[in-house]
Coordinates of C-alpha atoms and ligand atoms in Angstrom, one line a residue:
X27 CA -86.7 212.8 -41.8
X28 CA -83.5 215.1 -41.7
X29 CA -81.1 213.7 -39.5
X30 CA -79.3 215.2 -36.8
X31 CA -77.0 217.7 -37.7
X32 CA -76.3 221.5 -39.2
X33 CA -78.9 220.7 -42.1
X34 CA -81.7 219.6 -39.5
X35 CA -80.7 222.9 -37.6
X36 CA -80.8 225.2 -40.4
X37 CA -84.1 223.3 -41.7
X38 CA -85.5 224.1 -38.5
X39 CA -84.6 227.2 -37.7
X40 CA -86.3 228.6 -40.8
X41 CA -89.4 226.7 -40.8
X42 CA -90.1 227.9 -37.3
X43 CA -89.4 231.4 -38.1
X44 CA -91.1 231.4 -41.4
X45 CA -94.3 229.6 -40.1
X46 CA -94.3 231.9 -36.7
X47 CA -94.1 234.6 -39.0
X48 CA -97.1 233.3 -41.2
X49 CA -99.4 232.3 -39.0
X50 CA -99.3 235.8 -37.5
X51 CA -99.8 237.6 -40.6
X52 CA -102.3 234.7 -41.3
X53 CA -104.0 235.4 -38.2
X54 CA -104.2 239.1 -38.5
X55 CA -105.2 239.1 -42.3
X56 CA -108.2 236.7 -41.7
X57 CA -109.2 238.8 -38.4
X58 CA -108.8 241.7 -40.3
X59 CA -110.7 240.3 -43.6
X60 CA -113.6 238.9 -41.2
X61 CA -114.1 242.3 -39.2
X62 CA -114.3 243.9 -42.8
X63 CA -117.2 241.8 -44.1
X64 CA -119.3 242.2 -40.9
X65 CA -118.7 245.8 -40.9
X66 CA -119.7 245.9 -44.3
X67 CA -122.8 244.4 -43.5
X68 CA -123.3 245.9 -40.3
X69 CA -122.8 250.2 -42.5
X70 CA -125.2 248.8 -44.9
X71 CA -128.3 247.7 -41.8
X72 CA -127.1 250.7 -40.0
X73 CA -127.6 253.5 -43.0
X74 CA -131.0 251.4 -43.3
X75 CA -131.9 251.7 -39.7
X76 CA -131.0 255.6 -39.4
X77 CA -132.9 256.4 -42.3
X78 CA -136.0 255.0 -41.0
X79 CA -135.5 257.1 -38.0
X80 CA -134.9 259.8 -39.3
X81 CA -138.3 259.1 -41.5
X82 CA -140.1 258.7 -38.2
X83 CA -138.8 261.5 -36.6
X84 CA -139.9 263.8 -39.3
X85 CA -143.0 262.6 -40.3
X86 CA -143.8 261.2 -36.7
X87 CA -145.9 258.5 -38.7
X88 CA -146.9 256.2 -35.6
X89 CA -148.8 258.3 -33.0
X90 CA -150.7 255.4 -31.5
X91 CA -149.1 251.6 -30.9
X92 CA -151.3 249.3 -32.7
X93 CA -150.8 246.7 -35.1
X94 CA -152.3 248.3 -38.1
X95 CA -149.5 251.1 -37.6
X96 CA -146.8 248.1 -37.0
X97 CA -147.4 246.6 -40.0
X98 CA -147.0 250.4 -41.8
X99 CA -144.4 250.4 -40.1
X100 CA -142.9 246.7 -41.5
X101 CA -143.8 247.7 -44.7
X102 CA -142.1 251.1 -44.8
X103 CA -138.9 249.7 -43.0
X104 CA -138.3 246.4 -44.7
X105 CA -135.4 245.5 -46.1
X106 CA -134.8 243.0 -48.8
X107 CA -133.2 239.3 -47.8
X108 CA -132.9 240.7 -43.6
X109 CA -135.8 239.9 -41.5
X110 CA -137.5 243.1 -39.7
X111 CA -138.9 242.3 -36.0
X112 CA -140.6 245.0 -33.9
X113 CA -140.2 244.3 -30.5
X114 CA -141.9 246.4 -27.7
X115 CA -138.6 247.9 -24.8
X116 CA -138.8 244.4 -23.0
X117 CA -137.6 242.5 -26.3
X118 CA -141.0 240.8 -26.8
X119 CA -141.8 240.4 -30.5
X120 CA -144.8 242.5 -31.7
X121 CA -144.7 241.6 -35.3
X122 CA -141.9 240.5 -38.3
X123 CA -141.7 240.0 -41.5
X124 CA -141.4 236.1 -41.5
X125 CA -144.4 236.0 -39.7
X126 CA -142.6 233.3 -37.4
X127 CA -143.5 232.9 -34.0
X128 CA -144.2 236.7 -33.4
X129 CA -144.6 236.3 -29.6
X130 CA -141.0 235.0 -28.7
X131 CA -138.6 236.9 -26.2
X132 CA -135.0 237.9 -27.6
X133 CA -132.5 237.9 -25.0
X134 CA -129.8 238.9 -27.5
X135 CA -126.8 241.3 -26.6
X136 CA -128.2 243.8 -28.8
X137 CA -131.4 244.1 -27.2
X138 CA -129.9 245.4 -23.7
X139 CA -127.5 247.7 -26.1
X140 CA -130.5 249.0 -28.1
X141 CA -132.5 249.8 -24.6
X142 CA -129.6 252.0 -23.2
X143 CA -130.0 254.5 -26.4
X144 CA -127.0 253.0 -28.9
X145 CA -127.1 250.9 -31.6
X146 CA -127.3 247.5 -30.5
X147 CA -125.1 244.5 -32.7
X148 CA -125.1 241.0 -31.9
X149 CA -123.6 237.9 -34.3
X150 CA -124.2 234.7 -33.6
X151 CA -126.3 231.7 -34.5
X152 CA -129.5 231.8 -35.1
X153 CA -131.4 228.6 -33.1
X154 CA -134.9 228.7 -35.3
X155 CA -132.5 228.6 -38.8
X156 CA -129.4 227.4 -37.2
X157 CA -127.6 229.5 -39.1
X158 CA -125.1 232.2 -38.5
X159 CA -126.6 235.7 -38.4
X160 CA -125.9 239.4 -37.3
X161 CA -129.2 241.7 -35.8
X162 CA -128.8 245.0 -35.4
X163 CA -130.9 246.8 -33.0
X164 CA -132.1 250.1 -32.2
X165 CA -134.6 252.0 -29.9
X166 CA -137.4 254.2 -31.5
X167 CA -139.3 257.0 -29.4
X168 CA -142.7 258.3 -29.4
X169 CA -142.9 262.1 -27.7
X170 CA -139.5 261.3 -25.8
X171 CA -140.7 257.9 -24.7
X172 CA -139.5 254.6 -25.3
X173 CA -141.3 252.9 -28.1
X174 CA -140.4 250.3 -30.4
X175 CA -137.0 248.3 -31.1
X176 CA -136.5 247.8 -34.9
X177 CA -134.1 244.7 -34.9
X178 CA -132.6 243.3 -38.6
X179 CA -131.8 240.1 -38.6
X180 CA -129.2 239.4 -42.2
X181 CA -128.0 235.9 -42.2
X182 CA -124.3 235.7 -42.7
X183 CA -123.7 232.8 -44.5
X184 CA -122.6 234.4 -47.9
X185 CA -120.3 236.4 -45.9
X186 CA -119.2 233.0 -44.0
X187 CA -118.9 231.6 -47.5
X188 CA -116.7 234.2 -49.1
X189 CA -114.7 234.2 -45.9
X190 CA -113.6 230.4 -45.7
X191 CA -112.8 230.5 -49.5
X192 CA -110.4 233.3 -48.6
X193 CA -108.8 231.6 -45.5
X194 CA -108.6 228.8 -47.8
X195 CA -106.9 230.7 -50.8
X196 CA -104.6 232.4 -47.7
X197 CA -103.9 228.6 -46.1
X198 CA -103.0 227.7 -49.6
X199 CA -100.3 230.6 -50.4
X200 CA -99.3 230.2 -46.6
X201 CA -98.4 226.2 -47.5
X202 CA -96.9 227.3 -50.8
X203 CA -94.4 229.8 -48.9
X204 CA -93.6 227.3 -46.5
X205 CA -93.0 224.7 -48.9
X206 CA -90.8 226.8 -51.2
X207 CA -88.7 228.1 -47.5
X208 CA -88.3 224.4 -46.8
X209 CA -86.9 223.5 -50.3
X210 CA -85.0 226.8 -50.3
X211 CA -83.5 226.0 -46.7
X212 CA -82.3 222.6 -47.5
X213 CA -80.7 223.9 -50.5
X214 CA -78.7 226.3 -48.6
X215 CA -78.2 223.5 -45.8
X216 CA -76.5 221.2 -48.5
X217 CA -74.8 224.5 -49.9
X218 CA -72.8 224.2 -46.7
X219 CA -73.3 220.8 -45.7
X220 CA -71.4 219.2 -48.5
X221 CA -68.5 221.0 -48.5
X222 CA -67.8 220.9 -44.3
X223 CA -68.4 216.6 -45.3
X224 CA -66.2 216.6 -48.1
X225 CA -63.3 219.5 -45.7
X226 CA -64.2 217.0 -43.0
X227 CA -63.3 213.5 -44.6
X228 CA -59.7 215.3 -46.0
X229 CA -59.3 216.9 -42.7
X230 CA -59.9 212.9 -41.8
X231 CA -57.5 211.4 -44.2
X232 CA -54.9 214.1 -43.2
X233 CA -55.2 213.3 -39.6
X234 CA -53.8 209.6 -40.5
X235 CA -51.4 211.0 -42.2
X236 CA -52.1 211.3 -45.7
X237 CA -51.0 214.7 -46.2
X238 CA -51.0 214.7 -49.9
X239 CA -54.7 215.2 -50.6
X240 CA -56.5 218.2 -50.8
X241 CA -59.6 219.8 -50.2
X242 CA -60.9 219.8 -54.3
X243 CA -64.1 222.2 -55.0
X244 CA -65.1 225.8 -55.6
X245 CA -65.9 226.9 -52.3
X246 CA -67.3 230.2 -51.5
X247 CA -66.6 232.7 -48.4
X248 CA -65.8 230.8 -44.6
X249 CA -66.3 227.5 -46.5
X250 CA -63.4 228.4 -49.3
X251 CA -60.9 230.0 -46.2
X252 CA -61.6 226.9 -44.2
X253 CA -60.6 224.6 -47.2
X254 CA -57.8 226.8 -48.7
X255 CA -56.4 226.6 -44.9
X256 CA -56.4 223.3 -44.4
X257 CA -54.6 222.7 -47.7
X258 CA -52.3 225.5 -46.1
X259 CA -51.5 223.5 -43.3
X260 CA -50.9 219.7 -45.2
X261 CA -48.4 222.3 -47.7
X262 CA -46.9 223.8 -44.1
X263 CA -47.1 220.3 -42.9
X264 CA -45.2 218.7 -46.0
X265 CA -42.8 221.3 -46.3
X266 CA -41.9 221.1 -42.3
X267 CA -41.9 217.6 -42.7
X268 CA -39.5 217.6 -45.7
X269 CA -37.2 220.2 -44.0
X270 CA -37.0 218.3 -41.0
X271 CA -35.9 215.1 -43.3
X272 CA -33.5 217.2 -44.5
X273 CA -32.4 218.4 -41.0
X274 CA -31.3 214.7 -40.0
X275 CA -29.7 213.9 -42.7
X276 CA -27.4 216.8 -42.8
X277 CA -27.1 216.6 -39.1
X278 CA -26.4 213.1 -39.6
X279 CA -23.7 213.8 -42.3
X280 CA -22.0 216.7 -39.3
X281 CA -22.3 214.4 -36.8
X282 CA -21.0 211.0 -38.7
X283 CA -18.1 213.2 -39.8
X284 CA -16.0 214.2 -36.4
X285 CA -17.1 210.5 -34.9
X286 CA -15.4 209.3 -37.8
X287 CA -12.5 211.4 -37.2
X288 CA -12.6 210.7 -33.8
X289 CA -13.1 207.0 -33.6
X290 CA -10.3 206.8 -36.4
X291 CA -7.8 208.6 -34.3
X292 CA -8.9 206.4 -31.4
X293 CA -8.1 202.8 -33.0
X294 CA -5.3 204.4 -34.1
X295 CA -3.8 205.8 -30.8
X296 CA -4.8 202.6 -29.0
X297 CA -2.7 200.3 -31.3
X298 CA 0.4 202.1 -30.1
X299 CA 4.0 202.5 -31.2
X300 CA 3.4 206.3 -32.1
X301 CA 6.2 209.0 -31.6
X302 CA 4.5 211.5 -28.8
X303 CA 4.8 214.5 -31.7
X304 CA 2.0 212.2 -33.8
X305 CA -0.1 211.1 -30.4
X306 CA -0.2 215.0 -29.9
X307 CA -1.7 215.5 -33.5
X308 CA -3.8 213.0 -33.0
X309 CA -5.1 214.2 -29.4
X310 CA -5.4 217.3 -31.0
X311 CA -7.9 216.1 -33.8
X312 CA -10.1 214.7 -31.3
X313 CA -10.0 217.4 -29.3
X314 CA -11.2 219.8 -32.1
X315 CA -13.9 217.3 -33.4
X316 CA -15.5 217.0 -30.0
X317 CA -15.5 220.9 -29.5
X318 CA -17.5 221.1 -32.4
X319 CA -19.6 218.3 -31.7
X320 CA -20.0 219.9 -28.6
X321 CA -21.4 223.2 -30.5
X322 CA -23.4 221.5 -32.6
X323 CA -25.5 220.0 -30.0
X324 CA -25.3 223.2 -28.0
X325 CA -27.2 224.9 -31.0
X326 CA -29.8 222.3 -30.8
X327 CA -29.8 222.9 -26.8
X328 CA -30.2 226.4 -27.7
X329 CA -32.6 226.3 -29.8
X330 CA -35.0 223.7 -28.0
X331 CA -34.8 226.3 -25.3
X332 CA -35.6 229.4 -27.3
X333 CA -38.7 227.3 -28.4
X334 CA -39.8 226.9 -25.1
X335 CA -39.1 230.0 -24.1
X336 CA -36.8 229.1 -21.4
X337 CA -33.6 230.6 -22.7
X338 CA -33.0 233.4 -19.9
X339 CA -30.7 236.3 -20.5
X340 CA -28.0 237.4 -17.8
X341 CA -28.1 241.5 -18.6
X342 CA -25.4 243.6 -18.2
X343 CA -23.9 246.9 -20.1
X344 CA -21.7 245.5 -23.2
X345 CA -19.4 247.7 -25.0
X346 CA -20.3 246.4 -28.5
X347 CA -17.2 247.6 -30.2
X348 CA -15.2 245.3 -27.6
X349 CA -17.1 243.0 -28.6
X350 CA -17.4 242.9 -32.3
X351 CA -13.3 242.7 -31.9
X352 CA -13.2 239.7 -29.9
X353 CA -15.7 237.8 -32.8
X354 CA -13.1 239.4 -35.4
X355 CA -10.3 238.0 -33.4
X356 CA -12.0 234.5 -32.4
X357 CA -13.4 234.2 -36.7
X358 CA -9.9 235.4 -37.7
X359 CA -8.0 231.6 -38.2
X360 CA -11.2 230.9 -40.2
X361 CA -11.3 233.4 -42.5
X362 CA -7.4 233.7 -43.0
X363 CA -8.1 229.7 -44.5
X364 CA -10.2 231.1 -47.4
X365 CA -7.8 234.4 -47.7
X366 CA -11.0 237.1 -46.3
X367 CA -10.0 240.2 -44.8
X368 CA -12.4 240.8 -41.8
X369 CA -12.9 244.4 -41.6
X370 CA -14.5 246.4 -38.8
X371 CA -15.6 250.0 -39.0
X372 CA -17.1 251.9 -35.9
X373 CA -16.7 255.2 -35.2
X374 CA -19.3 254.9 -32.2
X375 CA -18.4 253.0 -28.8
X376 CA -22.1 252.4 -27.8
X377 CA -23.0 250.5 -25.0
X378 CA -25.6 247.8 -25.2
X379 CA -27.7 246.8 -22.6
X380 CA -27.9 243.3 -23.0
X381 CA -26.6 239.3 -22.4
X382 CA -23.0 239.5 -23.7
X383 CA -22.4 236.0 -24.8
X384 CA -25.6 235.8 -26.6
X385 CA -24.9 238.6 -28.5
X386 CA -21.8 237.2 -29.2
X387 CA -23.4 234.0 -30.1
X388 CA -25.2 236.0 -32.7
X389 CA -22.4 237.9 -34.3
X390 CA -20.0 234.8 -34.5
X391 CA -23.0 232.9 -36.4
X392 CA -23.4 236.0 -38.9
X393 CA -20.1 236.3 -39.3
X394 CA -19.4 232.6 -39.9
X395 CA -22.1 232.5 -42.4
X396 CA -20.2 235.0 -44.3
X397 CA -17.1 233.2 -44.4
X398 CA -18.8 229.8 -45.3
X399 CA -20.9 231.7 -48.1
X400 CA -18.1 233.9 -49.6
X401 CA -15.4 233.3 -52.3
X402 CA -11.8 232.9 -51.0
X403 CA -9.9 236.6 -51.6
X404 CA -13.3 238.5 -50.5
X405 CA -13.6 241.2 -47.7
X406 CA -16.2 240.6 -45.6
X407 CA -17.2 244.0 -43.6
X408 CA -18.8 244.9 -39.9
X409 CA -20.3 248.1 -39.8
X410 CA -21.6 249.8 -36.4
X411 CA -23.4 252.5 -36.7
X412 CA -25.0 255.1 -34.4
X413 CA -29.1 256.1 -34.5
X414 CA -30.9 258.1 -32.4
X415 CA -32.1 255.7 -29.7
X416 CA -30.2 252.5 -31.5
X417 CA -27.6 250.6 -32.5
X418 CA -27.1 249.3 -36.2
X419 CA -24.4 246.4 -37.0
X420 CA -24.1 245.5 -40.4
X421 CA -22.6 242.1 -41.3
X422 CA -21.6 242.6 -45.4
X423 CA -20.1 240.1 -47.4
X424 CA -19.9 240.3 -51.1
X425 CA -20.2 236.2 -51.1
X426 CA -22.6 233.7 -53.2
X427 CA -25.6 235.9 -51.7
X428 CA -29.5 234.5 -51.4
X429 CA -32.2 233.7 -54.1
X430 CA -35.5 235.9 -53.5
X431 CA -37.3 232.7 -53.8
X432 CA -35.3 231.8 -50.3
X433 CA -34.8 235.0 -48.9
X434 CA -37.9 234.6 -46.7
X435 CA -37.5 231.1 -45.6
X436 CA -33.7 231.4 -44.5
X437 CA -34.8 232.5 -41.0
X438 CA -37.1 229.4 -40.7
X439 CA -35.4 226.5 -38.5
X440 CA -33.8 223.4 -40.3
X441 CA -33.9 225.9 -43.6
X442 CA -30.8 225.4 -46.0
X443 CA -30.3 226.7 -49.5
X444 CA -28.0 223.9 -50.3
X445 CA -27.5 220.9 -47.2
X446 CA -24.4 219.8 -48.8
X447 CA -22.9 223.5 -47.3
X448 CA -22.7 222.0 -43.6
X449 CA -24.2 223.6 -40.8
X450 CA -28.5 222.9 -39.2
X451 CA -30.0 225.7 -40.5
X452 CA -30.6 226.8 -37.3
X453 CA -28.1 229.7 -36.8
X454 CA -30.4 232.0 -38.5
X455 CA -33.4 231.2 -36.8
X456 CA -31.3 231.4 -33.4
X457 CA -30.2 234.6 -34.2
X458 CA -33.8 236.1 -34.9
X459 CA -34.8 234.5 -31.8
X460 CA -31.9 236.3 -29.5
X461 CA -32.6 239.2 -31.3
X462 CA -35.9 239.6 -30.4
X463 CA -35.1 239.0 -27.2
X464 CA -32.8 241.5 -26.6
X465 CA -36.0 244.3 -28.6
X466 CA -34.1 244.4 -31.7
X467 CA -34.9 243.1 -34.9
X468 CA -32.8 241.3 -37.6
X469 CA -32.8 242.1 -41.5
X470 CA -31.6 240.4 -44.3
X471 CA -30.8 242.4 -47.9
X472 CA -29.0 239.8 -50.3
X473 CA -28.6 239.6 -54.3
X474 CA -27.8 236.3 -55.5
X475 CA -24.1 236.4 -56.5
X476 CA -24.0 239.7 -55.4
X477 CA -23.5 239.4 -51.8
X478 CA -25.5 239.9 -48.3
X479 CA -26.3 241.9 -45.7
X480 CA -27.5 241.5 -42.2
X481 CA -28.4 244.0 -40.6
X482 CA -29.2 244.1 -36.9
X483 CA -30.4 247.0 -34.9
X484 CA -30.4 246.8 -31.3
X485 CA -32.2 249.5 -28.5
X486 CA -30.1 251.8 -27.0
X487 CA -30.6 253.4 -23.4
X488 CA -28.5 256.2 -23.8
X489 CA -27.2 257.5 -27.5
X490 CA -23.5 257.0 -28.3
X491 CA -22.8 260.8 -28.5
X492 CA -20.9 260.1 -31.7
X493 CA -19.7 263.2 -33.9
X494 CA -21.6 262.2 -36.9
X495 CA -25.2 262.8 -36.7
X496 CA -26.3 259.7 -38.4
X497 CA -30.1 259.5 -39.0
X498 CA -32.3 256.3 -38.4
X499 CA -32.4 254.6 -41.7
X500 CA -35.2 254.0 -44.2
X501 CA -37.6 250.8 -43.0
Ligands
ADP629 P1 -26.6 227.0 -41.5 O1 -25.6 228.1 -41.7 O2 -26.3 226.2 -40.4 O3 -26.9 226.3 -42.7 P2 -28.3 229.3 -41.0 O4 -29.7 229.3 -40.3 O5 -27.3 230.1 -40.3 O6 -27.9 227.8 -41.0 O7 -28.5 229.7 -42.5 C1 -29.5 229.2 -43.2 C2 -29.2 229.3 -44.7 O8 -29.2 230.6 -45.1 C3 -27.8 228.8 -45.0 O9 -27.8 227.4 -45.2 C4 -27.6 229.5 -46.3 O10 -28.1 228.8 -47.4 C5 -28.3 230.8 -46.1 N1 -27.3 231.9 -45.7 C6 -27.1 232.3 -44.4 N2 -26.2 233.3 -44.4 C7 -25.8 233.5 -45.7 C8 -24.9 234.4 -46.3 N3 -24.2 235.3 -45.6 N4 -24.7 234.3 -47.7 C9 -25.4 233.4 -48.4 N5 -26.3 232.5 -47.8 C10 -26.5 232.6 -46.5

């Protein structure tokens, strides 16, 4: 017995509709076969049975009824191996060829059919023989009056015979086919069932954890997507897992550093006995180190809310060159460390409808990028130009630029080419995020060693009206 399961299902899903399906065509084959042989035998009494009317009607043998002319009559009309009765209109037996019990009644259909003028048929058994039989039946007239009933009695148990060998040989094919649909439809039951075991103890193992193993095996169509998925997902898994391990330990390293700093100048400003010029430096340290404690976990808070979708822009117009002017002034000190020139070029003044201070959010943390990842002496470039419709800023540096290998995973959160650079590796994936939100979309072109560019485009309600007729550029 199958137990319960796909297999038992599949099992018995195509036994019922293979055996429905043969015992119908069984059904109709052996009716079929069956009505064949008894017509068969029935064309061959009935050609006997017109020709000896149509012998009587010509040569109108029998003028008078009497039993010298009936057993002419049985002589001329017999038929070999099928019994001849003449019966008078009521169905009384006048004479046969059996000589058997001559004065008996038949009350079979075919007498009643043979009366009203057609050719009367009847099969059944026979009670004297007890076998099967089939008479056939028909009327004879004298001057237009109702004679003599010729019946034919043929036994039908040759006919019987042939037919049970052939619903035998028909039973036996019939088995066969089923037998050969079962062993087929457990093969293709295992063909599936195996594999969604073997997906279904990894997918077992991986739910405790284990995400190293794999789904092993050649599988074909939904099987082989199902398995290549789900060792998908444990890579997806392993890989999210290993970025987050390396999330908390850089943000680890970026937070250990300014409590460091800070707890340092603490102890030290709490012993005493400093001039106020060194107290101020010191307040000054700690005041830095918390601000950008204070932006680190704002990024987090950020992004935890872009996540959840509950980051909630406060729209207004924003006049982007303004704006790109105050990052250049607020990234200035930074860049002026590693000796960049931070250049803007805009001959547009388009105005952005959007949330100012996250799109300010999102140019500082391009623009810092660039500084961290460029060489000191560089330029590093913001371009903002007009389109028909939109707005395209171009942050350019010509710094240590991005492998292709990592070009598509720098967007992902936690990402970092290198942790030991500082930072979450969230900026990037905040700024996609902001982007989107305001319906623009965020590029990155970059050549390792050769520099980067990211390129944001942002909607415009009404075009800048600019002199230069600037044409969207190439997707
Ligand atoms: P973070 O700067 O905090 O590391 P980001 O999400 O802003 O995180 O950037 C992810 C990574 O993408 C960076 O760690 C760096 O490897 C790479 N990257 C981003 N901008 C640049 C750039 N302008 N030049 C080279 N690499 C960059």
């Amino acid at each position: 017995m199958i137990k319960k399961g796909i297999r038992r299902q599949i099992v018995l899903h195509y036994f019922i509709v293979v055996f429905t399906a043969l015992l119908l065509v069984e059904v109709i084959f052996l009716l079929a076969i069956r009505s064949y042989y008894y017509d068969s035998v029935y064309s061959h009494i009935y050609g006997y049975v017109k020709n000896a009317e149509d012998y009587y009607q010509k040569f109108r043998l029998f003028e008078e009824e009497n039993i010298n002319i009936l057993s002419d009559m049985l002589a001329n009309f017999r038929m070999t191996s099928t019994e001849l009765q003449i019966l008078d209109i009521k169905g009384k037996v006048l004479i046969n060829t059996t000589e058997f019990n001559p004065d008996t009644n038949i009350t079979t259909s075919d007498i009643p059919q043979a009366i009203s003028g057609n050719m009367g048929r009847w099969v059944g058994r026979q009670p004297s023989t007890n076998e099967d039989v089939m008479a056939v039946s028909k009327l004879i007239q004298i001057n237009g009056e109702d004679k003599f009933i010729l019946r034919y009695t043929t036994s039908l148990t040759t006919v019987n015979d042939k037919l049970f060998n052939v619903t035998l040989l028909s039973l036996g094919i019939g088995m066969s086919v089923l037998g050969l649909v079962l062993a087929f439809s457990l093969g293709l039951a295992n063909s599936i069932v195996k594999p969604l075991n073997n997906i279904t103890a990894v997918s077992a193992q991986m739910a405790k954890g284990k995400y190293k193993v794999r789904v092993k095996g050649d599988y074909k169509y939904e099987l082989g997507e199902l398995a290549s998925t789900l060792n998908h997902m444990a890579e997806e898994i392993v890989r999210s897992n290993q970025v987050k391990d390396d999330f908390i330990s850089s943000i680890s390293h970026e937070l250990r550093t300014p409590l460091t700093s800070i707890k340092g100048w603490g102890e030290t400003l709490s012993s005493g006995g400093f001039d106020p010029e060194e107290t101020k430096v010191g307040m000054q340290i700690i005041s830095k180190e918390t601000e950008r404690l204070i932006g680190l976990v704002e990024e987090i808070l950020d992004f935890s809310k872009l996540q959840h979708n509950e980051m909630k822009l406060v729209v207004g117009e924003v006049i982007l060159k303004e704006l790109l002017q105050e990052i250049m002034l607020n990234m200035w000190t930074k860049a002026e460390k590693k000796y960049i020139k931070l250049v803007l070029e805009s001959d547009d003044n388009p105005v952005v409808i959007g949330d100012g201070n996250r799109l300010k959010q999102i140019f500082l943390n391009l623009v810092d990028n660039a500084i961290k990842f460029s060489e000191e002496n560089s330029v590093i470039k913001i371009v903002l130009t007009c389109y028909p419709g939109q707005v395209e800023v171009d942050v350019q540096d010509n710094g240590l630029g991005i492998s292709e290998e990592h070009l598509n995973r720098v967007r992902d959160r936690f990402f970092q080419v290198s942790p030991l650079n500082g930072g979450t590796g969230l900026g990037l994936a905040i700024s996609q995020q902001l982007v989107e939100q305001h319906q623009g979309t965020m590029e990155i072109l970059s050549e390792l060693g050769e520099g980067t560019i990211v390129r944001v485009m942002l909607p415009l309600v009404e075009d800048c009206g600019s002199t230069d007729e600037n044409t969207v550029p190439d997707e």
